[in-house]
PDB file of C-alpha atoms in Angstrom:
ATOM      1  CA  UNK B   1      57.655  26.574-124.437  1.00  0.00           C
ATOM      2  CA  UNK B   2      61.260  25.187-123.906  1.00  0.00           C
ATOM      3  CA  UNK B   3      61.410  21.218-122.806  1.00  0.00           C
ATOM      4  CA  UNK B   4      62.652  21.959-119.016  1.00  0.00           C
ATOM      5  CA  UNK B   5      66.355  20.872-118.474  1.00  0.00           C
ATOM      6  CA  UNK B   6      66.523  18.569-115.794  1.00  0.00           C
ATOM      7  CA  UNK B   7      70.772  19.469-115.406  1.00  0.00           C
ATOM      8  CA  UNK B   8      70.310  22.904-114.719  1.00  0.00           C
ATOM      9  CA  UNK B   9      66.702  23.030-113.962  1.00  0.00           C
ATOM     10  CA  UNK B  10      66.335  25.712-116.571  1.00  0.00           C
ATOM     11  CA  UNK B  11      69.168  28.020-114.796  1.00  0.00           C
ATOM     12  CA  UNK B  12      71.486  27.948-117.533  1.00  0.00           C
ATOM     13  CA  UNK B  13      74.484  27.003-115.287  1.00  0.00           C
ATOM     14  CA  UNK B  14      75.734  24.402-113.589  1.00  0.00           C
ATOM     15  CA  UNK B  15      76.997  23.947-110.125  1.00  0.00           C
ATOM     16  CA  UNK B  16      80.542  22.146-109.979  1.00  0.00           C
ATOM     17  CA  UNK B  17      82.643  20.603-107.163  1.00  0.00           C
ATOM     18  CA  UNK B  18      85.663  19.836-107.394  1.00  0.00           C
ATOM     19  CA  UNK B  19      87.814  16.792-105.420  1.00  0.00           C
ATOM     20  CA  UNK B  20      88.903  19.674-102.987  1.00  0.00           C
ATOM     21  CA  UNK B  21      85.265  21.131-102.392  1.00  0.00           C
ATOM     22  CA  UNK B  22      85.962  24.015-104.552  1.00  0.00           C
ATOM     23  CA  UNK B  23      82.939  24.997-105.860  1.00  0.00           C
ATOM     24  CA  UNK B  24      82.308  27.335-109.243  1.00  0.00           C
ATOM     25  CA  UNK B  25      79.624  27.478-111.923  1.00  0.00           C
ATOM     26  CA  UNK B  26      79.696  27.498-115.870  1.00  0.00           C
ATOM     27  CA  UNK B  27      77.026  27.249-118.718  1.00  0.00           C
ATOM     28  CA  UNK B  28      74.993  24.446-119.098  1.00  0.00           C
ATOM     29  CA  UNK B  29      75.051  22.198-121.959  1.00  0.00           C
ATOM     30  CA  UNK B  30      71.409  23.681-122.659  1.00  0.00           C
ATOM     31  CA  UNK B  31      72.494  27.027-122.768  1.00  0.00           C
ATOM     32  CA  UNK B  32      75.537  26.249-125.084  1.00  0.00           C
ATOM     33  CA  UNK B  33      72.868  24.624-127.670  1.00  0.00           C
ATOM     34  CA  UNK B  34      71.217  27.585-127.653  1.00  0.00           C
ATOM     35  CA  UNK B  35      73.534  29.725-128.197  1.00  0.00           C
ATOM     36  CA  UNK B  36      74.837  27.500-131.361  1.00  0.00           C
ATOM     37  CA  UNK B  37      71.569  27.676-132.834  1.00  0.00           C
ATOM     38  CA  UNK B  38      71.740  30.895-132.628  1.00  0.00           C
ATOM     39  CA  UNK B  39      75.290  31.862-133.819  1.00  0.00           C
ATOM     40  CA  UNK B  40      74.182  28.806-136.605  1.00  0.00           C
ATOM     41  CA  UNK B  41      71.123  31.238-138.306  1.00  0.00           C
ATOM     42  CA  UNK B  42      73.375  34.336-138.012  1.00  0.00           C
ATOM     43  CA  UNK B  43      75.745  32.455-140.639  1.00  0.00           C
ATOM     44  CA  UNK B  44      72.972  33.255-143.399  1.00  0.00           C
ATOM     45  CA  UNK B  45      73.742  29.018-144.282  1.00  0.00           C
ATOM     46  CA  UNK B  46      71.634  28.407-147.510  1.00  0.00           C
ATOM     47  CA  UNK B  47      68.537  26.042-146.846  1.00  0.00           C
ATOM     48  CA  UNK B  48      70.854  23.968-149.352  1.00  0.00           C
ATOM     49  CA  UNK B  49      73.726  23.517-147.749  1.00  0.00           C
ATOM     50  CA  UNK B  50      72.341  23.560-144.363  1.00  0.00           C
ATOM     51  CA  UNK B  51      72.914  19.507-143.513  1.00  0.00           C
ATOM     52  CA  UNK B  52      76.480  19.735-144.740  1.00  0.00           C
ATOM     53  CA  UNK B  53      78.783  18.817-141.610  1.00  0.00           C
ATOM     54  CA  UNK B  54      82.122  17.100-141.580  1.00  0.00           C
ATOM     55  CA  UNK B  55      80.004  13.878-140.514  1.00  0.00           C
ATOM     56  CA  UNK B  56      78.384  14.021-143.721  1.00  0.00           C
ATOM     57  CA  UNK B  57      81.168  14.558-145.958  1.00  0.00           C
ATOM     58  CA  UNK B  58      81.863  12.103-148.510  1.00  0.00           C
ATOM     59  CA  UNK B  59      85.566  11.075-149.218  1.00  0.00           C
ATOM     60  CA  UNK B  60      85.136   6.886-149.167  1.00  0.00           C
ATOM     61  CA  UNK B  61      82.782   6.479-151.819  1.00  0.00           C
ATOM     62  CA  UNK B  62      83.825   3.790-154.441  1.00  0.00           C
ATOM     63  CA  UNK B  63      86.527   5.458-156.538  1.00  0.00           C
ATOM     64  CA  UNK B  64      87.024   9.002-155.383  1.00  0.00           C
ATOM     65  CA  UNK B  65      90.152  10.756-155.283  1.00  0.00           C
ATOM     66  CA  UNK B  66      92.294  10.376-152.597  1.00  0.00           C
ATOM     67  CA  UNK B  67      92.704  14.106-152.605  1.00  0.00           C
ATOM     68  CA  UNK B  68      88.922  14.042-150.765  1.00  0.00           C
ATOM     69  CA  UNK B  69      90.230  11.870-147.541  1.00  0.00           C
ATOM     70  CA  UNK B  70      93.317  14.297-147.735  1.00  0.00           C
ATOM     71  CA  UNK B  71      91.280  17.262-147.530  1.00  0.00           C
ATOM     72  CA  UNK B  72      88.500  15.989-144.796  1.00  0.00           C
ATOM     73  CA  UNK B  73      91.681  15.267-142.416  1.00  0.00           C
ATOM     74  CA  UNK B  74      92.831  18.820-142.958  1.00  0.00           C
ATOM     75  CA  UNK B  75      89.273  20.175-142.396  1.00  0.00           C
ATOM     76  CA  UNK B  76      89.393  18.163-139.233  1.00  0.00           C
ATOM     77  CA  UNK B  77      93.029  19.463-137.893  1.00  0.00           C
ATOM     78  CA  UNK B  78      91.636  22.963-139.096  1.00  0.00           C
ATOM     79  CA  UNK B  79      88.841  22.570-136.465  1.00  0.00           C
ATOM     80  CA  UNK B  80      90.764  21.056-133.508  1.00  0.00           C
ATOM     81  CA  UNK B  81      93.888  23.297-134.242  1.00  0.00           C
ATOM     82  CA  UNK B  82      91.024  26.633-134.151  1.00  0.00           C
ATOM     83  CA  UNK B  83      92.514  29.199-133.289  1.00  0.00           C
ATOM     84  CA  UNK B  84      96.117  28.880-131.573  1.00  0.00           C
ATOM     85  CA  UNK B  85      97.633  26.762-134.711  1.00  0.00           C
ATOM     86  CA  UNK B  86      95.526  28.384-137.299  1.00  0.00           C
ATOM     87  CA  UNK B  87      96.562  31.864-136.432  1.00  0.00           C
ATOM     88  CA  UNK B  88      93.814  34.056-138.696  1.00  0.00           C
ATOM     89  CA  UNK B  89      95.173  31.958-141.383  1.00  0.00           C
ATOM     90  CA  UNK B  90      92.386  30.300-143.378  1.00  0.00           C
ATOM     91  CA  UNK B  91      91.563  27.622-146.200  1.00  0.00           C
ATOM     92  CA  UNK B  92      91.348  28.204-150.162  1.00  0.00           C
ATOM     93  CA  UNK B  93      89.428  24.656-151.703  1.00  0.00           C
ATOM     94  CA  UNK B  94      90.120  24.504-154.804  1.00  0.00           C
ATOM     95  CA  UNK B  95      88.799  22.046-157.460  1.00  0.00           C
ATOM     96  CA  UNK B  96      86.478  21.047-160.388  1.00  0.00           C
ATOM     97  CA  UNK B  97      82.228  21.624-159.641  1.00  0.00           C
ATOM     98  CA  UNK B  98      80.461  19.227-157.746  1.00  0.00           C
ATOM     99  CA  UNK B  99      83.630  17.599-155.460  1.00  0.00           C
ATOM    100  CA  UNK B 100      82.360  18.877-152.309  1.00  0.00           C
ATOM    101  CA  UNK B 101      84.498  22.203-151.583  1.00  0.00           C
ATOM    102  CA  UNK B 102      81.578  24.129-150.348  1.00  0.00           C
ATOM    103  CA  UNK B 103      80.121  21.055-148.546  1.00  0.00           C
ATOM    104  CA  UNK B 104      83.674  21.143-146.677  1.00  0.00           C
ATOM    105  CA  UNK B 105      83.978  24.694-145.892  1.00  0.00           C
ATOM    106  CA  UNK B 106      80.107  24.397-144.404  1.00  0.00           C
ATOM    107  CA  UNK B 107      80.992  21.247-142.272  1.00  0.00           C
ATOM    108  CA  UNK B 108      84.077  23.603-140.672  1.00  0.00           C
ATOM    109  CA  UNK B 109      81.805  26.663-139.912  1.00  0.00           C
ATOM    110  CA  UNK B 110      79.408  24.092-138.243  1.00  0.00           C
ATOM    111  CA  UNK B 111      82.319  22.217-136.238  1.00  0.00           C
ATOM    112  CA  UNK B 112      83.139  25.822-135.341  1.00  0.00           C
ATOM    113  CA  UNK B 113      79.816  27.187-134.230  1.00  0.00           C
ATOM    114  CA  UNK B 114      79.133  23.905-131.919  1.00  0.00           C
ATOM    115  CA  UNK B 115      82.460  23.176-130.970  1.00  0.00           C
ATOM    116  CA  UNK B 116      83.699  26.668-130.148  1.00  0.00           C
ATOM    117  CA  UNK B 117      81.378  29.104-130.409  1.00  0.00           C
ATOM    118  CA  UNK B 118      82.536  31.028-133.360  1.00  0.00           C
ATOM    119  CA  UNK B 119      80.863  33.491-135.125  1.00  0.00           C
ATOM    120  CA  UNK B 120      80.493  32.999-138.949  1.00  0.00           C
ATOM    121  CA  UNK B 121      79.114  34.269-142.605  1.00  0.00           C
ATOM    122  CA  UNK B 122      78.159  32.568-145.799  1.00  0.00           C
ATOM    123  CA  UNK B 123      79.043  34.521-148.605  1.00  0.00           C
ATOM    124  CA  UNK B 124      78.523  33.624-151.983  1.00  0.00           C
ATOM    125  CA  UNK B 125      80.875  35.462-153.840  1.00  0.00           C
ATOM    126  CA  UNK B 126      78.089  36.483-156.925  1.00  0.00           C
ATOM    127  CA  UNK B 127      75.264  37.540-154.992  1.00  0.00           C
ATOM    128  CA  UNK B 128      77.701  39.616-152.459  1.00  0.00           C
ATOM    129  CA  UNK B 129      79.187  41.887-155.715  1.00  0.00           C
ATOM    130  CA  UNK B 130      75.148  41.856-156.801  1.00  0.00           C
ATOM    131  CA  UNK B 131      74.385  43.497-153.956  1.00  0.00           C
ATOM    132  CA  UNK B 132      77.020  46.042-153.225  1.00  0.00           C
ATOM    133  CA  UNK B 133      75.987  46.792-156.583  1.00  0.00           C
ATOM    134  CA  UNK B 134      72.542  47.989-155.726  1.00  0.00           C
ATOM    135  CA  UNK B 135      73.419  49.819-153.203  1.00  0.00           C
ATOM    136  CA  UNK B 136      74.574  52.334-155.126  1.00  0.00           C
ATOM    137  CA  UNK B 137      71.010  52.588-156.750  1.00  0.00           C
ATOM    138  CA  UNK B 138      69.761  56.052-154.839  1.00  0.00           C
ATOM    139  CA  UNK B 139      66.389  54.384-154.076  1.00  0.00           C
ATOM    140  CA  UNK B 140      68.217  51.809-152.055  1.00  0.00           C
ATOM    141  CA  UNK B 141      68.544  52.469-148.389  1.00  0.00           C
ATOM    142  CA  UNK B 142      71.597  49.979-147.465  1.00  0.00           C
ATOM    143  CA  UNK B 143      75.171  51.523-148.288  1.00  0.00           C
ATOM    144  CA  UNK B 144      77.979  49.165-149.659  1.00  0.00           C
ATOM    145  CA  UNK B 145      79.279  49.877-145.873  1.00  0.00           C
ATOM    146  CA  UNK B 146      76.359  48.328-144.299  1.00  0.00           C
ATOM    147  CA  UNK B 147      76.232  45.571-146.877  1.00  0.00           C
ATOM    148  CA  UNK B 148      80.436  44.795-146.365  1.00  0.00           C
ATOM    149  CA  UNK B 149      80.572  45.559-142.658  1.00  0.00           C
ATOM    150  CA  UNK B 150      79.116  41.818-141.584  1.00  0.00           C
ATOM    151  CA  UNK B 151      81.639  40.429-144.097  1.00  0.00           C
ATOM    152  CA  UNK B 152      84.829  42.640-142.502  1.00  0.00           C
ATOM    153  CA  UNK B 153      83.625  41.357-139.088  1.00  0.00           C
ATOM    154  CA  UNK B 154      82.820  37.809-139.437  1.00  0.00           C
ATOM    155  CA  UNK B 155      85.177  35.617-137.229  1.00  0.00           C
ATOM    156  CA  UNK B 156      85.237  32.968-139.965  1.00  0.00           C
ATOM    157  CA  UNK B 157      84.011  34.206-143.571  1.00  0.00           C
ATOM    158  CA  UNK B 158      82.942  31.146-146.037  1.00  0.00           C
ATOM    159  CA  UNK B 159      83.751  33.386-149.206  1.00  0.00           C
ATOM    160  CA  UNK B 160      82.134  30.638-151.864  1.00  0.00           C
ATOM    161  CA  UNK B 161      82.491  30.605-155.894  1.00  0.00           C
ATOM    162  CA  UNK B 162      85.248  32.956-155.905  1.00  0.00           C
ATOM    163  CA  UNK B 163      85.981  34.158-158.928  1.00  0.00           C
ATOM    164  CA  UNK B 164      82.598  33.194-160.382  1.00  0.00           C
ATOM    165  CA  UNK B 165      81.643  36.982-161.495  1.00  0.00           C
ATOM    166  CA  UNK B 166      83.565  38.380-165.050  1.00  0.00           C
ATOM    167  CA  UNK B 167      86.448  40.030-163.771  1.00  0.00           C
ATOM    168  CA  UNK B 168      86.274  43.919-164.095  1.00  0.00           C
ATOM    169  CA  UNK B 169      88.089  46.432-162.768  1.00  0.00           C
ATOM    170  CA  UNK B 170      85.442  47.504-159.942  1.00  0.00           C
ATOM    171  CA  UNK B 171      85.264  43.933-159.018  1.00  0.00           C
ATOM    172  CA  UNK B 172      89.130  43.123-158.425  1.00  0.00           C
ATOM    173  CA  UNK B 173      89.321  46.606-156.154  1.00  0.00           C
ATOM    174  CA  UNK B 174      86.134  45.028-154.582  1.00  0.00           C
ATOM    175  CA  UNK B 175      87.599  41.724-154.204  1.00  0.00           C
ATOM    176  CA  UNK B 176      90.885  43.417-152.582  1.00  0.00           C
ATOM    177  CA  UNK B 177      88.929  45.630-150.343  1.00  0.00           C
ATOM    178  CA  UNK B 178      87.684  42.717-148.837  1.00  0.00           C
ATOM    179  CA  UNK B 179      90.494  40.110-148.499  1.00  0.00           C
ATOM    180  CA  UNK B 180      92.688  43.219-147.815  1.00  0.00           C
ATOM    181  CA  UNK B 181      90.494  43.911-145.122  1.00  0.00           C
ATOM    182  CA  UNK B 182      90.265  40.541-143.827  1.00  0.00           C
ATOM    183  CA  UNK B 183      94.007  40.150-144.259  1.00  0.00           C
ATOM    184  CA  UNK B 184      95.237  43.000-142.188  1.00  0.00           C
ATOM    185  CA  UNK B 185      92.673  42.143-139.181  1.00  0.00           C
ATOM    186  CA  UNK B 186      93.760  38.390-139.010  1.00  0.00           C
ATOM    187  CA  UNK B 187      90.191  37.330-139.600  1.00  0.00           C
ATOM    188  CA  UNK B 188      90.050  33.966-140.969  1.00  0.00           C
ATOM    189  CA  UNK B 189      88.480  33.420-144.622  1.00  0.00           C
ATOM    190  CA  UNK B 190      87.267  29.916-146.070  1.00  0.00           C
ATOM    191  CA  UNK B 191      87.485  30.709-149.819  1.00  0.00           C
ATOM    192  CA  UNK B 192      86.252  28.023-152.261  1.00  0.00           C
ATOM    193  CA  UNK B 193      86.822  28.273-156.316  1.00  0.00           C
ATOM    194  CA  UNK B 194      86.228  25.753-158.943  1.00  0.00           C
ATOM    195  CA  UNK B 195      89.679  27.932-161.045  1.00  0.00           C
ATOM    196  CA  UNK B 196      92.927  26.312-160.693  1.00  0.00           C
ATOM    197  CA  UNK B 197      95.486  28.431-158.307  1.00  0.00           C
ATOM    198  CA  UNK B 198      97.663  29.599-161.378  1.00  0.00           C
ATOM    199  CA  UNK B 199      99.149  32.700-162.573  1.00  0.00           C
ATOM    200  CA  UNK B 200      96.961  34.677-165.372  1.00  0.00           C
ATOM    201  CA  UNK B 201      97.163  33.781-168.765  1.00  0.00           C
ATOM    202  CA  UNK B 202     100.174  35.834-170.204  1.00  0.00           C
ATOM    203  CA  UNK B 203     100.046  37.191-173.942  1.00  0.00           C
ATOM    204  CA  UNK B 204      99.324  34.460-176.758  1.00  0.00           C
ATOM    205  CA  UNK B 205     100.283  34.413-180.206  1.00  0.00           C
ATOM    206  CA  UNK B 206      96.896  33.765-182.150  1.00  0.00           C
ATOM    207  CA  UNK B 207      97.743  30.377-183.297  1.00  0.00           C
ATOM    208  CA  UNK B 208      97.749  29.604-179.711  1.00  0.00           C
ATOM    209  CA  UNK B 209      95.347  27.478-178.576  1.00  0.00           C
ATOM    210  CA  UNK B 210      93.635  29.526-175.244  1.00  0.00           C
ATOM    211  CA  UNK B 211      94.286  27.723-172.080  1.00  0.00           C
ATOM    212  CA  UNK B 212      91.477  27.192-169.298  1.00  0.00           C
ATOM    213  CA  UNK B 213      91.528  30.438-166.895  1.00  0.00           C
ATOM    214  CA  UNK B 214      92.996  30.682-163.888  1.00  0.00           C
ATOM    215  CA  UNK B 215      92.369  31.972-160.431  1.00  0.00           C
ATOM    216  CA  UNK B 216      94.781  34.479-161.515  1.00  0.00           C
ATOM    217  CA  UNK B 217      92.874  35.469-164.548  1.00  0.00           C
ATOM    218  CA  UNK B 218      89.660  36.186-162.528  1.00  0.00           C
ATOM    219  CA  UNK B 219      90.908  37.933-159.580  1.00  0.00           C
ATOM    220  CA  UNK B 220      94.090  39.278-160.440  1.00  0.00           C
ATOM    221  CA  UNK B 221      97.290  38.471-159.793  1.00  0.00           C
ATOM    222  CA  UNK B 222      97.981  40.851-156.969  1.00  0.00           C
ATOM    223  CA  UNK B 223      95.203  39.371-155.189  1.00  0.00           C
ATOM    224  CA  UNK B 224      95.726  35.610-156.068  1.00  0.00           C
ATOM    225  CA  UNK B 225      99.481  36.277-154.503  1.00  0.00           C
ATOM    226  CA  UNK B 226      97.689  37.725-150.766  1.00  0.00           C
ATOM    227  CA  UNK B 227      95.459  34.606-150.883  1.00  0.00           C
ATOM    228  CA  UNK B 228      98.746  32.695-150.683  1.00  0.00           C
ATOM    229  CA  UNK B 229      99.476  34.311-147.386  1.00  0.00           C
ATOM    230  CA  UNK B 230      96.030  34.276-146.132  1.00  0.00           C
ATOM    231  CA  UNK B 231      95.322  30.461-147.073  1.00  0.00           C
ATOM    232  CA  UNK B 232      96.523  26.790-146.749  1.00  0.00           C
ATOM    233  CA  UNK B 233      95.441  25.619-150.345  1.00  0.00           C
ATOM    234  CA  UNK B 234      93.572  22.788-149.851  1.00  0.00           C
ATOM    235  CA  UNK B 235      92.897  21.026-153.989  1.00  0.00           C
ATOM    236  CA  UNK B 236      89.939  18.244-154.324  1.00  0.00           C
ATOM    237  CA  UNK B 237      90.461  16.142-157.347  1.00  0.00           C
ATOM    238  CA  UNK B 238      87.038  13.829-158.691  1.00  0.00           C
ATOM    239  CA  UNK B 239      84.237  13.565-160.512  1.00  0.00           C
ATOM    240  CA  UNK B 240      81.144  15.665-160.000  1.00  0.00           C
ATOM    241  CA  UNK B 241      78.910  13.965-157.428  1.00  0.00           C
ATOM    242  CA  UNK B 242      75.788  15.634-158.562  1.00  0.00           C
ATOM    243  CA  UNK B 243      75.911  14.184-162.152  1.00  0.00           C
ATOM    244  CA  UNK B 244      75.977  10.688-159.893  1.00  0.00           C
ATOM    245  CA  UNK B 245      75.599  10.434-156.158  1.00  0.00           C
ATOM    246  CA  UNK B 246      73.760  13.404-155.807  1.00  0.00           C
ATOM    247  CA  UNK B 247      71.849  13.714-159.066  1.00  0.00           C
ATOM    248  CA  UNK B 248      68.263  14.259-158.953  1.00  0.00           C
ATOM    249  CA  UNK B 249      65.779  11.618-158.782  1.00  0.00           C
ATOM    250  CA  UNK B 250      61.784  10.893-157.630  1.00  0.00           C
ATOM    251  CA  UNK B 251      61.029   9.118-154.872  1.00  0.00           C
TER     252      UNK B 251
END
């Protein structure tokens, strides 16, 4: 049983009077928890990731990057500005593993959810394409439409590891399908990647030595060039916490 709310006596509203006398009702504050809670286990949030909140975001520790205060604040005027300044426009994180880019993207969605009741998906980007994949397997009774139609809808999409999965050709018409989809409904799309935004590699002479790939490389060029109207880049410089703050340890 529910602890009984002693502001709305378990009404879910709340009575209001105004200066004037004007009277009118809205949700109670008990109600609006519950409905966050909700909306919160809809976002299919991995167990993992599940205490990451802007709160909890590190950017001071001794020696990080500045680029990790720069891109908290933004994360912060990303939230507040949600959505008359944002306008279905979105956030691509970019940076090495283990700087906190899908830490970020989680503390937004959470903001989000408690701050303004939006209604968001977790994606990681691998186990999506894995997926769609078996649908196609004749003993499986989800369709790739069933399987993409939460990620089409999604207010906010966290789209994390892009890139992550060797680029083929049914996986860059996937990946366009969806931020194609995405793009043309104004649906905003929290993309992390630990590949730098660059072009793709272009022909090398084999003397060359081969450079590190790109975001280009992975997902195409066509489709790295519609992330630049969909997304405010947002790069995180500094070393990977879980090889030191976060590494694992007993006790």
């Amino acid at each position: 049983m529910s602890e009984f709310c002693p502001i709305c006596k378990d009404s879910g509203l709340c009575l209001i009077i105004q200066p004037d006398g004007e009277r009118y009702a809205q949700p109670c504050e008990c109600r609006l928890q519950v409905q966050a809670a909700r909306l919160l286990s809809r976002a299919s949030i991995p167990k993992r990731y599940e205490h990451c909140t802007l709160e909890t975001f590190e950017a001071g520790y001794p020696g990080a990057d500045r680029s990790l205060a720069a891109a908290h604040l933004m994360a912060r005027n990303f939230v507040a500005g949600y959505p008359v300044t944002t306008e279905g426009k979105g956030l691509l994180l970019t940076g090495d593993v283990g700087v906190g880019k899908t830490h970020l993207a989680v503390g937004i969605v959470q903001a989000l959810i408690f701050e303004k009741g939006v209604r968001a998906l977790f994606c990681d980007y691998r186990e999506l394409l894995k997926r769609i994949q078996e649908s196609y397997n004749p003993l499986v009774a989800t369709t790739e439409l069933q399987i993409l139609a939460p990620v089409f809808e999604a207010e906010v999409l966290i789209l994390d590891e892009l890139g992550a999965q060797k680029p083929t050709d049914w996986v860059w018409d996937t990946v366009a399908l969806i931020l194609n989809t995405r793009y043309n409904d104004k649906r905003t799309t929290l993309i992390t990647t630990n590949y730098p935004n660059a072009p793709a590699a272009l022909a090398r002479a084999a003397d060359k030595a081969p450079r590190e790939e790109s975001l280009g490389d992975r997902i195409g060029e066509r489709m790295r060039s519609r992330l630049a109207e969909m997304c405010v880049e947002v790069e995180m410089r500094g070393n990977d916490l879980r090889q030191s703050v976060k590494k694992a340890r007993f006790g």
